[in-house]
Amino acid sequence: DRLFAVRLDGRIHCFGGDRNEFRVHRLPQPVFPTDEWTLQARRILETTRVRDGFAVVWGVPHVRLLVELARQSSLHIVAVDPDAAEVQSAREQLIAQGMYGERVVVHVGDPLTFDIPPYFASLMLCEPDAVPVGDSKVVGELFQSLRPYGGVACLSLRSGESQKLANTATKCRLANAAIKTSAVGTLLGRTGALPGAGNWTHEPAD
């Protein structure tokens, strides 16, 4: 003997024949501390100048970093890690904080085989040793997944690996690739348009 209606803004109304006191039930809001991960996410976003689109994270870093990247930007974040237990733990922590599913997801997968569409990522983050920077095939596929006009991969590399990455990029002949070091890691970016792309002028082209 009740009619339940769900509004477009998410509110739920219950209509019935008898009068009842109007009550509002609110979900508790999680409290996010300001810590080193807050600052690290801010540095990454400010250095790469990426704040929207899709981010791919190879290897699951501290869950707080994923949370802060989502909170401080409009990015949709896909994290990939080969350790199923690590992935499950990250999912549970994100669910408990109300952050999982809509803009942050974590998958079990190997960076060497996990299939990412071309031109997908505005931002990539790589944990140390997650990506073999001397492997031409892997680096080529990673670069292929960066979007044109500013897609950037931020890699946490060990000493000497930045030069190895530069050598691999030269060997692969990555078009419009730009490599530079920064306070947050080595940046591999895709600048400008794709090779052979032209300017769109109007509906029938020119």
mmCIF file with all atom_site columns, C-alpha atoms in Angstrom:
data_model
loop_
_atom_site.group_PDB
_atom_site.id
_atom_site.type_symbol
_atom_site.label_atom_id
_atom_site.label_alt_id
_atom_site.label_comp_id
_atom_site.label_asym_id
_atom_site.label_entity_id
_atom_site.label_seq_id
_atom_site.pdbx_PDB_ins_code
_atom_site.Cartn_x
_atom_site.Cartn_y
_atom_site.Cartn_z
_atom_site.occupancy
_atom_site.B_iso_or_equiv
_atom_site.pdbx_formal_charge
_atom_site.auth_seq_id
_atom_site.auth_comp_id
_atom_site.auth_asym_id
_atom_site.auth_atom_id
_atom_site.pdbx_PDB_model_num
ATOM 1   C CA . ASP A 1 1   ? 0.000  0.000   0.000   1.00 0.00 ? 1   ASP A CA 1
ATOM 2   C CA . ARG A 1 2   ? 2.836  2.388   -0.790  1.00 0.00 ? 2   ARG A CA 1
ATOM 3   C CA . LEU A 1 3   ? 4.103  4.135   -3.898  1.00 0.00 ? 3   LEU A CA 1
ATOM 4   C CA . PHE A 1 4   ? 7.842  4.677   -4.131  1.00 0.00 ? 4   PHE A CA 1
ATOM 5   C CA . ALA A 1 5   ? 9.194  7.234   -6.586  1.00 0.00 ? 5   ALA A CA 1
ATOM 6   C CA . VAL A 1 6   ? 12.837 7.884   -7.400  1.00 0.00 ? 6   VAL A CA 1
ATOM 7   C CA . ARG A 1 7   ? 13.622 11.390  -8.670  1.00 0.00 ? 7   ARG A CA 1
ATOM 8   C CA . LEU A 1 8   ? 16.255 12.227  -11.242 1.00 0.00 ? 8   LEU A CA 1
ATOM 9   C CA . ASP A 1 9   ? 18.398 13.830  -8.519  1.00 0.00 ? 9   ASP A CA 1
ATOM 10  C CA . GLY A 1 10  ? 18.465 10.514  -6.596  1.00 0.00 ? 10  GLY A CA 1
ATOM 11  C CA . ARG A 1 11  ? 15.898 11.321  -3.895  1.00 0.00 ? 11  ARG A CA 1
ATOM 12  C CA . ILE A 1 12  ? 13.446 8.560   -2.978  1.00 0.00 ? 12  ILE A CA 1
ATOM 13  C CA . HIS A 1 13  ? 9.856  9.417   -1.985  1.00 0.00 ? 13  HIS A CA 1
ATOM 14  C CA . CYS A 1 14  ? 7.304  7.131   -0.337  1.00 0.00 ? 14  CYS A CA 1
ATOM 15  C CA . PHE A 1 15  ? 3.604  7.973   -0.664  1.00 0.00 ? 15  PHE A CA 1
ATOM 16  C CA . GLY A 1 16  ? 0.871  6.373   1.436   1.00 0.00 ? 16  GLY A CA 1
ATOM 17  C CA . GLY A 1 17  ? -2.557 7.011   2.956   1.00 0.00 ? 17  GLY A CA 1
ATOM 18  C CA . ASP A 1 18  ? -1.407 7.763   6.501   1.00 0.00 ? 18  ASP A CA 1
ATOM 19  C CA . ARG A 1 19  ? 0.638  10.730  7.718   1.00 0.00 ? 19  ARG A CA 1
ATOM 20  C CA . ASN A 1 20  ? 4.212  10.203  8.838   1.00 0.00 ? 20  ASN A CA 1
ATOM 21  C CA . GLU A 1 21  ? 7.007  12.448  9.989   1.00 0.00 ? 21  GLU A CA 1
ATOM 22  C CA . PHE A 1 22  ? 9.220  13.557  7.113   1.00 0.00 ? 22  PHE A CA 1
ATOM 23  C CA . ARG A 1 23  ? 12.762 12.243  7.555   1.00 0.00 ? 23  ARG A CA 1
ATOM 24  C CA . VAL A 1 24  ? 15.955 12.642  5.545   1.00 0.00 ? 24  VAL A CA 1
ATOM 25  C CA . HIS A 1 25  ? 18.537 9.833   5.594   1.00 0.00 ? 25  HIS A CA 1
ATOM 26  C CA . ARG A 1 26  ? 22.022 10.975  4.596   1.00 0.00 ? 26  ARG A CA 1
ATOM 27  C CA . LEU A 1 27  ? 25.020 8.815   3.833   1.00 0.00 ? 27  LEU A CA 1
ATOM 28  C CA . PRO A 1 28  ? 28.036 9.541   6.037   1.00 0.00 ? 28  PRO A CA 1
ATOM 29  C CA . GLN A 1 29  ? 30.717 11.423  4.127   1.00 0.00 ? 29  GLN A CA 1
ATOM 30  C CA . PRO A 1 30  ? 34.253 9.979   4.286   1.00 0.00 ? 30  PRO A CA 1
ATOM 31  C CA . VAL A 1 31  ? 36.945 12.167  5.778   1.00 0.00 ? 31  VAL A CA 1
ATOM 32  C CA . PHE A 1 32  ? 40.080 12.445  3.647   1.00 0.00 ? 32  PHE A CA 1
ATOM 33  C CA . PRO A 1 33  ? 43.272 13.532  5.418   1.00 0.00 ? 33  PRO A CA 1
ATOM 34  C CA . THR A 1 34  ? 45.859 15.897  3.986   1.00 0.00 ? 34  THR A CA 1
ATOM 35  C CA . ASP A 1 35  ? 49.038 13.846  3.770   1.00 0.00 ? 35  ASP A CA 1
ATOM 36  C CA . GLU A 1 36  ? 51.969 13.029  1.494   1.00 0.00 ? 36  GLU A CA 1
ATOM 37  C CA . TRP A 1 37  ? 49.646 11.447  -1.086  1.00 0.00 ? 37  TRP A CA 1
ATOM 38  C CA . THR A 1 38  ? 47.591 14.633  -1.282  1.00 0.00 ? 38  THR A CA 1
ATOM 39  C CA . LEU A 1 39  ? 50.757 16.539  -2.158  1.00 0.00 ? 39  LEU A CA 1
ATOM 40  C CA . GLN A 1 40  ? 52.059 13.839  -4.518  1.00 0.00 ? 40  GLN A CA 1
ATOM 41  C CA . ALA A 1 41  ? 48.812 13.800  -6.526  1.00 0.00 ? 41  ALA A CA 1
ATOM 42  C CA . ARG A 1 42  ? 48.896 17.601  -6.723  1.00 0.00 ? 42  ARG A CA 1
ATOM 43  C CA . ARG A 1 43  ? 52.492 17.572  -7.983  1.00 0.00 ? 43  ARG A CA 1
ATOM 44  C CA . ILE A 1 44  ? 51.675 14.953  -10.648 1.00 0.00 ? 44  ILE A CA 1
ATOM 45  C CA . LEU A 1 45  ? 48.638 16.859  -11.918 1.00 0.00 ? 45  LEU A CA 1
ATOM 46  C CA . GLU A 1 46  ? 50.444 20.214  -11.935 1.00 0.00 ? 46  GLU A CA 1
ATOM 47  C CA . THR A 1 47  ? 53.567 18.814  -13.623 1.00 0.00 ? 47  THR A CA 1
ATOM 48  C CA . THR A 1 48  ? 51.753 16.863  -16.350 1.00 0.00 ? 48  THR A CA 1
ATOM 49  C CA . ARG A 1 49  ? 48.989 19.484  -16.746 1.00 0.00 ? 49  ARG A CA 1
ATOM 50  C CA . VAL A 1 50  ? 46.436 16.705  -17.152 1.00 0.00 ? 50  VAL A CA 1
ATOM 51  C CA . ARG A 1 51  ? 43.164 16.939  -15.233 1.00 0.00 ? 51  ARG A CA 1
ATOM 52  C CA . ASP A 1 52  ? 40.549 15.178  -17.340 1.00 0.00 ? 52  ASP A CA 1
ATOM 53  C CA . GLY A 1 53  ? 40.122 12.181  -19.622 1.00 0.00 ? 53  GLY A CA 1
ATOM 54  C CA . PHE A 1 54  ? 41.387 8.709   -18.690 1.00 0.00 ? 54  PHE A CA 1
ATOM 55  C CA . ALA A 1 55  ? 44.381 7.795   -16.553 1.00 0.00 ? 55  ALA A CA 1
ATOM 56  C CA . VAL A 1 56  ? 46.020 4.354   -16.634 1.00 0.00 ? 56  VAL A CA 1
ATOM 57  C CA . VAL A 1 57  ? 48.073 3.334   -13.596 1.00 0.00 ? 57  VAL A CA 1
ATOM 58  C CA . TRP A 1 58  ? 50.415 0.365   -14.114 1.00 0.00 ? 58  TRP A CA 1
ATOM 59  C CA . GLY A 1 59  ? 50.871 -1.301  -10.753 1.00 0.00 ? 59  GLY A CA 1
ATOM 60  C CA . VAL A 1 60  ? 48.688 -0.356  -7.790  1.00 0.00 ? 60  VAL A CA 1
ATOM 61  C CA . PRO A 1 61  ? 50.416 2.368   -5.765  1.00 0.00 ? 61  PRO A CA 1
ATOM 62  C CA . HIS A 1 62  ? 49.101 3.367   -2.356  1.00 0.00 ? 62  HIS A CA 1
ATOM 63  C CA . VAL A 1 63  ? 45.286 3.556   -2.578  1.00 0.00 ? 63  VAL A CA 1
ATOM 64  C CA . ARG A 1 64  ? 45.449 7.086   -1.177  1.00 0.00 ? 64  ARG A CA 1
ATOM 65  C CA . LEU A 1 65  ? 47.182 8.228   -4.372  1.00 0.00 ? 65  LEU A CA 1
ATOM 66  C CA . LEU A 1 66  ? 44.333 6.860   -6.508  1.00 0.00 ? 66  LEU A CA 1
ATOM 67  C CA . VAL A 1 67  ? 41.806 8.594   -4.254  1.00 0.00 ? 67  VAL A CA 1
ATOM 68  C CA . GLU A 1 68  ? 43.636 11.917  -4.376  1.00 0.00 ? 68  GLU A CA 1
ATOM 69  C CA . LEU A 1 69  ? 44.082 11.814  -8.154  1.00 0.00 ? 69  LEU A CA 1
ATOM 70  C CA . ALA A 1 70  ? 40.314 11.355  -8.478  1.00 0.00 ? 70  ALA A CA 1
ATOM 71  C CA . ARG A 1 71  ? 39.473 14.030  -5.884  1.00 0.00 ? 71  ARG A CA 1
ATOM 72  C CA . GLN A 1 72  ? 41.779 16.666  -7.343  1.00 0.00 ? 72  GLN A CA 1
ATOM 73  C CA . SER A 1 73  ? 40.860 16.147  -10.997 1.00 0.00 ? 73  SER A CA 1
ATOM 74  C CA . SER A 1 74  ? 38.116 14.960  -13.339 1.00 0.00 ? 74  SER A CA 1
ATOM 75  C CA . LEU A 1 75  ? 40.122 11.903  -14.419 1.00 0.00 ? 75  LEU A CA 1
ATOM 76  C CA . HIS A 1 76  ? 38.630 8.438   -14.795 1.00 0.00 ? 76  HIS A CA 1
ATOM 77  C CA . ILE A 1 77  ? 41.281 6.102   -13.418 1.00 0.00 ? 77  ILE A CA 1
ATOM 78  C CA . VAL A 1 78  ? 42.052 2.518   -14.470 1.00 0.00 ? 78  VAL A CA 1
ATOM 79  C CA . ALA A 1 79  ? 44.665 0.769   -12.316 1.00 0.00 ? 79  ALA A CA 1
ATOM 80  C CA . VAL A 1 80  ? 46.175 -2.561  -13.406 1.00 0.00 ? 80  VAL A CA 1
ATOM 81  C CA . ASP A 1 81  ? 48.237 -4.930  -11.240 1.00 0.00 ? 81  ASP A CA 1
ATOM 82  C CA . PRO A 1 82  ? 49.182 -8.618  -11.701 1.00 0.00 ? 82  PRO A CA 1
ATOM 83  C CA . ASP A 1 83  ? 48.716 -9.399  -7.978  1.00 0.00 ? 83  ASP A CA 1
ATOM 84  C CA . ALA A 1 84  ? 45.099 -10.511 -7.459  1.00 0.00 ? 84  ALA A CA 1
ATOM 85  C CA . ALA A 1 85  ? 45.319 -10.125 -3.665  1.00 0.00 ? 85  ALA A CA 1
ATOM 86  C CA . GLU A 1 86  ? 46.660 -6.581  -4.037  1.00 0.00 ? 86  GLU A CA 1
ATOM 87  C CA . VAL A 1 87  ? 43.851 -5.732  -6.449  1.00 0.00 ? 87  VAL A CA 1
ATOM 88  C CA . GLN A 1 88  ? 41.182 -7.127  -4.118  1.00 0.00 ? 88  GLN A CA 1
ATOM 89  C CA . SER A 1 89  ? 42.609 -5.169  -1.175  1.00 0.00 ? 89  SER A CA 1
ATOM 90  C CA . ALA A 1 90  ? 42.621 -1.958  -3.223  1.00 0.00 ? 90  ALA A CA 1
ATOM 91  C CA . ARG A 1 91  ? 39.028 -2.534  -4.321  1.00 0.00 ? 91  ARG A CA 1
ATOM 92  C CA . GLU A 1 92  ? 37.854 -3.069  -0.747  1.00 0.00 ? 92  GLU A CA 1
ATOM 93  C CA . GLN A 1 93  ? 39.576 0.087   0.470   1.00 0.00 ? 93  GLN A CA 1
ATOM 94  C CA . LEU A 1 94  ? 38.120 2.151   -2.374  1.00 0.00 ? 94  LEU A CA 1
ATOM 95  C CA . ILE A 1 95  ? 34.633 0.738   -1.802  1.00 0.00 ? 95  ILE A CA 1
ATOM 96  C CA . ALA A 1 96  ? 34.850 1.597   1.907   1.00 0.00 ? 96  ALA A CA 1
ATOM 97  C CA . GLN A 1 97  ? 35.659 5.197   0.942   1.00 0.00 ? 97  GLN A CA 1
ATOM 98  C CA . GLY A 1 98  ? 32.871 5.407   -1.619  1.00 0.00 ? 98  GLY A CA 1
ATOM 99  C CA . MET A 1 99  ? 35.358 5.888   -4.465  1.00 0.00 ? 99  MET A CA 1
ATOM 100 C CA . TYR A 1 100 ? 35.142 2.634   -6.429  1.00 0.00 ? 100 TYR A CA 1
ATOM 101 C CA . GLY A 1 101 ? 33.275 1.984   -9.651  1.00 0.00 ? 101 GLY A CA 1
ATOM 102 C CA . GLU A 1 102 ? 32.240 5.342   -11.025 1.00 0.00 ? 102 GLU A CA 1
ATOM 103 C CA . ARG A 1 103 ? 35.633 6.942   -11.625 1.00 0.00 ? 103 ARG A CA 1
ATOM 104 C CA . VAL A 1 104 ? 38.194 4.539   -10.163 1.00 0.00 ? 104 VAL A CA 1
ATOM 105 C CA . VAL A 1 105 ? 38.508 0.834   -11.083 1.00 0.00 ? 105 VAL A CA 1
ATOM 106 C CA . VAL A 1 106 ? 41.241 -1.728  -10.442 1.00 0.00 ? 106 VAL A CA 1
ATOM 107 C CA . HIS A 1 107 ? 41.887 -4.754  -12.687 1.00 0.00 ? 107 HIS A CA 1
ATOM 108 C CA . VAL A 1 108 ? 44.052 -7.828  -12.460 1.00 0.00 ? 108 VAL A CA 1
ATOM 109 C CA . GLY A 1 109 ? 46.444 -7.802  -15.402 1.00 0.00 ? 109 GLY A CA 1
ATOM 110 C CA . ASP A 1 110 ? 50.007 -7.714  -16.627 1.00 0.00 ? 110 ASP A CA 1
ATOM 111 C CA . PRO A 1 111 ? 51.253 -4.445  -18.168 1.00 0.00 ? 111 PRO A CA 1
ATOM 112 C CA . LEU A 1 112 ? 52.995 -6.548  -20.832 1.00 0.00 ? 112 LEU A CA 1
ATOM 113 C CA . THR A 1 113 ? 49.735 -8.107  -22.053 1.00 0.00 ? 113 THR A CA 1
ATOM 114 C CA . PHE A 1 114 ? 46.846 -5.969  -20.765 1.00 0.00 ? 114 PHE A CA 1
ATOM 115 C CA . ASP A 1 115 ? 44.976 -4.540  -23.748 1.00 0.00 ? 115 ASP A CA 1
ATOM 116 C CA . ILE A 1 116 ? 44.567 -0.738  -23.707 1.00 0.00 ? 116 ILE A CA 1
ATOM 117 C CA . PRO A 1 117 ? 42.964 0.918   -26.766 1.00 0.00 ? 117 PRO A CA 1
ATOM 118 C CA . PRO A 1 118 ? 45.123 3.256   -28.860 1.00 0.00 ? 118 PRO A CA 1
ATOM 119 C CA . TYR A 1 119 ? 44.954 6.979   -28.029 1.00 0.00 ? 119 TYR A CA 1
ATOM 120 C CA . PHE A 1 120 ? 43.039 6.137   -24.818 1.00 0.00 ? 120 PHE A CA 1
ATOM 121 C CA . ALA A 1 121 ? 45.059 7.681   -22.001 1.00 0.00 ? 121 ALA A CA 1
ATOM 122 C CA . SER A 1 122 ? 45.560 11.335  -21.199 1.00 0.00 ? 122 SER A CA 1
ATOM 123 C CA . LEU A 1 123 ? 47.811 10.267  -18.324 1.00 0.00 ? 123 LEU A CA 1
ATOM 124 C CA . MET A 1 124 ? 49.764 7.124   -17.445 1.00 0.00 ? 124 MET A CA 1
ATOM 125 C CA . LEU A 1 125 ? 51.544 6.403   -14.194 1.00 0.00 ? 125 LEU A CA 1
ATOM 126 C CA . CYS A 1 126 ? 54.058 3.576   -13.894 1.00 0.00 ? 126 CYS A CA 1
ATOM 127 C CA . GLU A 1 127 ? 55.404 2.159   -10.659 1.00 0.00 ? 127 GLU A CA 1
ATOM 128 C CA . PRO A 1 128 ? 59.148 1.240   -10.579 1.00 0.00 ? 128 PRO A CA 1
ATOM 129 C CA . ASP A 1 129 ? 59.845 -1.918  -12.644 1.00 0.00 ? 129 ASP A CA 1
ATOM 130 C CA . ALA A 1 130 ? 56.216 -2.098  -13.838 1.00 0.00 ? 130 ALA A CA 1
ATOM 131 C CA . VAL A 1 131 ? 57.278 -1.436  -17.446 1.00 0.00 ? 131 VAL A CA 1
ATOM 132 C CA . PRO A 1 132 ? 60.587 -2.637  -18.963 1.00 0.00 ? 132 PRO A CA 1
ATOM 133 C CA . VAL A 1 133 ? 61.749 0.586   -20.613 1.00 0.00 ? 133 VAL A CA 1
ATOM 134 C CA . GLY A 1 134 ? 64.331 -1.270  -22.699 1.00 0.00 ? 134 GLY A CA 1
ATOM 135 C CA . ASP A 1 135 ? 61.681 -3.387  -24.444 1.00 0.00 ? 135 ASP A CA 1
ATOM 136 C CA . SER A 1 136 ? 60.812 -1.767  -27.783 1.00 0.00 ? 136 SER A CA 1
ATOM 137 C CA . LYS A 1 137 ? 57.509 -3.617  -28.150 1.00 0.00 ? 137 LYS A CA 1
ATOM 138 C CA . VAL A 1 138 ? 56.259 -2.667  -24.675 1.00 0.00 ? 138 VAL A CA 1
ATOM 139 C CA . VAL A 1 139 ? 57.334 0.982   -24.934 1.00 0.00 ? 139 VAL A CA 1
ATOM 140 C CA . GLY A 1 140 ? 55.786 1.217   -28.404 1.00 0.00 ? 140 GLY A CA 1
ATOM 141 C CA . GLU A 1 141 ? 52.451 -0.128  -27.171 1.00 0.00 ? 141 GLU A CA 1
ATOM 142 C CA . LEU A 1 142 ? 52.521 2.149   -24.130 1.00 0.00 ? 142 LEU A CA 1
ATOM 143 C CA . PHE A 1 143 ? 53.144 5.155   -26.368 1.00 0.00 ? 143 PHE A CA 1
ATOM 144 C CA . GLN A 1 144 ? 50.416 4.013   -28.773 1.00 0.00 ? 144 GLN A CA 1
ATOM 145 C CA . SER A 1 145 ? 47.872 4.233   -25.931 1.00 0.00 ? 145 SER A CA 1
ATOM 146 C CA . LEU A 1 146 ? 48.635 7.899   -25.228 1.00 0.00 ? 146 LEU A CA 1
ATOM 147 C CA . ARG A 1 147 ? 46.250 10.365  -26.811 1.00 0.00 ? 147 ARG A CA 1
ATOM 148 C CA . PRO A 1 148 ? 47.572 12.956  -29.297 1.00 0.00 ? 148 PRO A CA 1
ATOM 149 C CA . TYR A 1 149 ? 47.960 16.603  -28.279 1.00 0.00 ? 149 TYR A CA 1
ATOM 150 C CA . GLY A 1 150 ? 49.373 16.108  -24.824 1.00 0.00 ? 150 GLY A CA 1
ATOM 151 C CA . GLY A 1 151 ? 48.983 12.528  -23.613 1.00 0.00 ? 151 GLY A CA 1
ATOM 152 C CA . VAL A 1 152 ? 51.784 11.874  -21.132 1.00 0.00 ? 152 VAL A CA 1
ATOM 153 C CA . ALA A 1 153 ? 53.212 8.906   -19.250 1.00 0.00 ? 153 ALA A CA 1
ATOM 154 C CA . CYS A 1 154 ? 54.869 9.625   -15.904 1.00 0.00 ? 154 CYS A CA 1
ATOM 155 C CA . LEU A 1 155 ? 57.307 6.828   -15.106 1.00 0.00 ? 155 LEU A CA 1
ATOM 156 C CA . SER A 1 156 ? 59.059 6.212   -11.791 1.00 0.00 ? 156 SER A CA 1
ATOM 157 C CA . LEU A 1 157 ? 62.399 5.028   -13.151 1.00 0.00 ? 157 LEU A CA 1
ATOM 158 C CA . ARG A 1 158 ? 65.537 3.956   -11.390 1.00 0.00 ? 158 ARG A CA 1
ATOM 159 C CA . SER A 1 159 ? 68.934 5.537   -11.971 1.00 0.00 ? 159 SER A CA 1
ATOM 160 C CA . GLY A 1 160 ? 70.065 5.245   -15.590 1.00 0.00 ? 160 GLY A CA 1
ATOM 161 C CA . GLU A 1 161 ? 66.713 4.084   -16.929 1.00 0.00 ? 161 GLU A CA 1
ATOM 162 C CA . SER A 1 162 ? 65.729 7.488   -18.315 1.00 0.00 ? 162 SER A CA 1
ATOM 163 C CA . GLN A 1 163 ? 68.513 7.232   -20.881 1.00 0.00 ? 163 GLN A CA 1
ATOM 164 C CA . LYS A 1 164 ? 67.490 3.668   -21.647 1.00 0.00 ? 164 LYS A CA 1
ATOM 165 C CA . LEU A 1 165 ? 63.940 4.909   -22.301 1.00 0.00 ? 165 LEU A CA 1
ATOM 166 C CA . ALA A 1 166 ? 65.272 7.637   -24.611 1.00 0.00 ? 166 ALA A CA 1
ATOM 167 C CA . ASN A 1 167 ? 67.311 5.068   -26.542 1.00 0.00 ? 167 ASN A CA 1
ATOM 168 C CA . THR A 1 168 ? 64.273 2.808   -26.891 1.00 0.00 ? 168 THR A CA 1
ATOM 169 C CA . ALA A 1 169 ? 62.091 5.697   -28.097 1.00 0.00 ? 169 ALA A CA 1
ATOM 170 C CA . THR A 1 170 ? 64.686 6.558   -30.735 1.00 0.00 ? 170 THR A CA 1
ATOM 171 C CA . LYS A 1 171 ? 64.917 2.925   -31.801 1.00 0.00 ? 171 LYS A CA 1
ATOM 172 C CA . CYS A 1 172 ? 61.129 2.672   -32.104 1.00 0.00 ? 172 CYS A CA 1
ATOM 173 C CA . ARG A 1 173 ? 60.926 5.967   -34.011 1.00 0.00 ? 173 ARG A CA 1
ATOM 174 C CA . LEU A 1 174 ? 58.033 7.176   -31.868 1.00 0.00 ? 174 LEU A CA 1
ATOM 175 C CA . ALA A 1 175 ? 56.510 10.070  -33.793 1.00 0.00 ? 175 ALA A CA 1
ATOM 176 C CA . ASN A 1 176 ? 56.156 13.322  -31.830 1.00 0.00 ? 176 ASN A CA 1
ATOM 177 C CA . ALA A 1 177 ? 57.562 11.742  -28.680 1.00 0.00 ? 177 ALA A CA 1
ATOM 178 C CA . ALA A 1 178 ? 59.040 14.045  -26.050 1.00 0.00 ? 178 ALA A CA 1
ATOM 179 C CA . ILE A 1 179 ? 61.021 12.846  -23.042 1.00 0.00 ? 179 ILE A CA 1
ATOM 180 C CA . LYS A 1 180 ? 62.036 14.955  -20.071 1.00 0.00 ? 180 LYS A CA 1
ATOM 181 C CA . THR A 1 181 ? 62.788 14.480  -16.406 1.00 0.00 ? 181 THR A CA 1
ATOM 182 C CA . SER A 1 182 ? 60.772 16.144  -13.664 1.00 0.00 ? 182 SER A CA 1
ATOM 183 C CA . ALA A 1 183 ? 60.327 16.140  -9.901  1.00 0.00 ? 183 ALA A CA 1
ATOM 184 C CA . VAL A 1 184 ? 57.628 13.458  -10.190 1.00 0.00 ? 184 VAL A CA 1
ATOM 185 C CA . GLY A 1 185 ? 59.433 11.155  -12.629 1.00 0.00 ? 185 GLY A CA 1
ATOM 186 C CA . THR A 1 186 ? 60.445 10.770  -16.256 1.00 0.00 ? 186 THR A CA 1
ATOM 187 C CA . LEU A 1 187 ? 57.778 12.092  -18.623 1.00 0.00 ? 187 LEU A CA 1
ATOM 188 C CA . LEU A 1 188 ? 57.115 10.489  -22.007 1.00 0.00 ? 188 LEU A CA 1
ATOM 189 C CA . GLY A 1 189 ? 54.667 12.656  -23.920 1.00 0.00 ? 189 GLY A CA 1
ATOM 190 C CA . ARG A 1 190 ? 52.917 12.594  -27.290 1.00 0.00 ? 190 ARG A CA 1
ATOM 191 C CA . THR A 1 191 ? 52.924 16.149  -28.629 1.00 0.00 ? 191 THR A CA 1
ATOM 192 C CA . GLY A 1 192 ? 50.845 17.522  -31.472 1.00 0.00 ? 192 GLY A CA 1
ATOM 193 C CA . ALA A 1 193 ? 48.723 15.654  -33.987 1.00 0.00 ? 193 ALA A CA 1
ATOM 194 C CA . LEU A 1 194 ? 49.149 12.147  -35.369 1.00 0.00 ? 194 LEU A CA 1
ATOM 195 C CA . PRO A 1 195 ? 51.422 11.824  -38.427 1.00 0.00 ? 195 PRO A CA 1
ATOM 196 C CA . GLY A 1 196 ? 49.458 12.498  -41.594 1.00 0.00 ? 196 GLY A CA 1
ATOM 197 C CA . ALA A 1 197 ? 46.532 14.174  -39.811 1.00 0.00 ? 197 ALA A CA 1
ATOM 198 C CA . GLY A 1 198 ? 45.035 17.201  -41.538 1.00 0.00 ? 198 GLY A CA 1
ATOM 199 C CA . ASN A 1 199 ? 42.879 20.121  -40.455 1.00 0.00 ? 199 ASN A CA 1
ATOM 200 C CA . TRP A 1 200 ? 39.130 19.585  -40.604 1.00 0.00 ? 200 TRP A CA 1
ATOM 201 C CA . THR A 1 201 ? 37.586 22.559  -42.424 1.00 0.00 ? 201 THR A CA 1
ATOM 202 C CA . HIS A 1 202 ? 33.871 21.773  -42.882 1.00 0.00 ? 202 HIS A CA 1
ATOM 203 C CA . GLU A 1 203 ? 31.467 18.870  -43.366 1.00 0.00 ? 203 GLU A CA 1
ATOM 204 C CA . PRO A 1 204 ? 32.507 17.767  -46.907 1.00 0.00 ? 204 PRO A CA 1
ATOM 205 C CA . ALA A 1 205 ? 36.182 18.518  -46.049 1.00 0.00 ? 205 ALA A CA 1
ATOM 206 C CA . ASP A 1 206 ? 38.019 20.380  -48.816 1.00 0.00 ? 206 ASP A CA 1
#
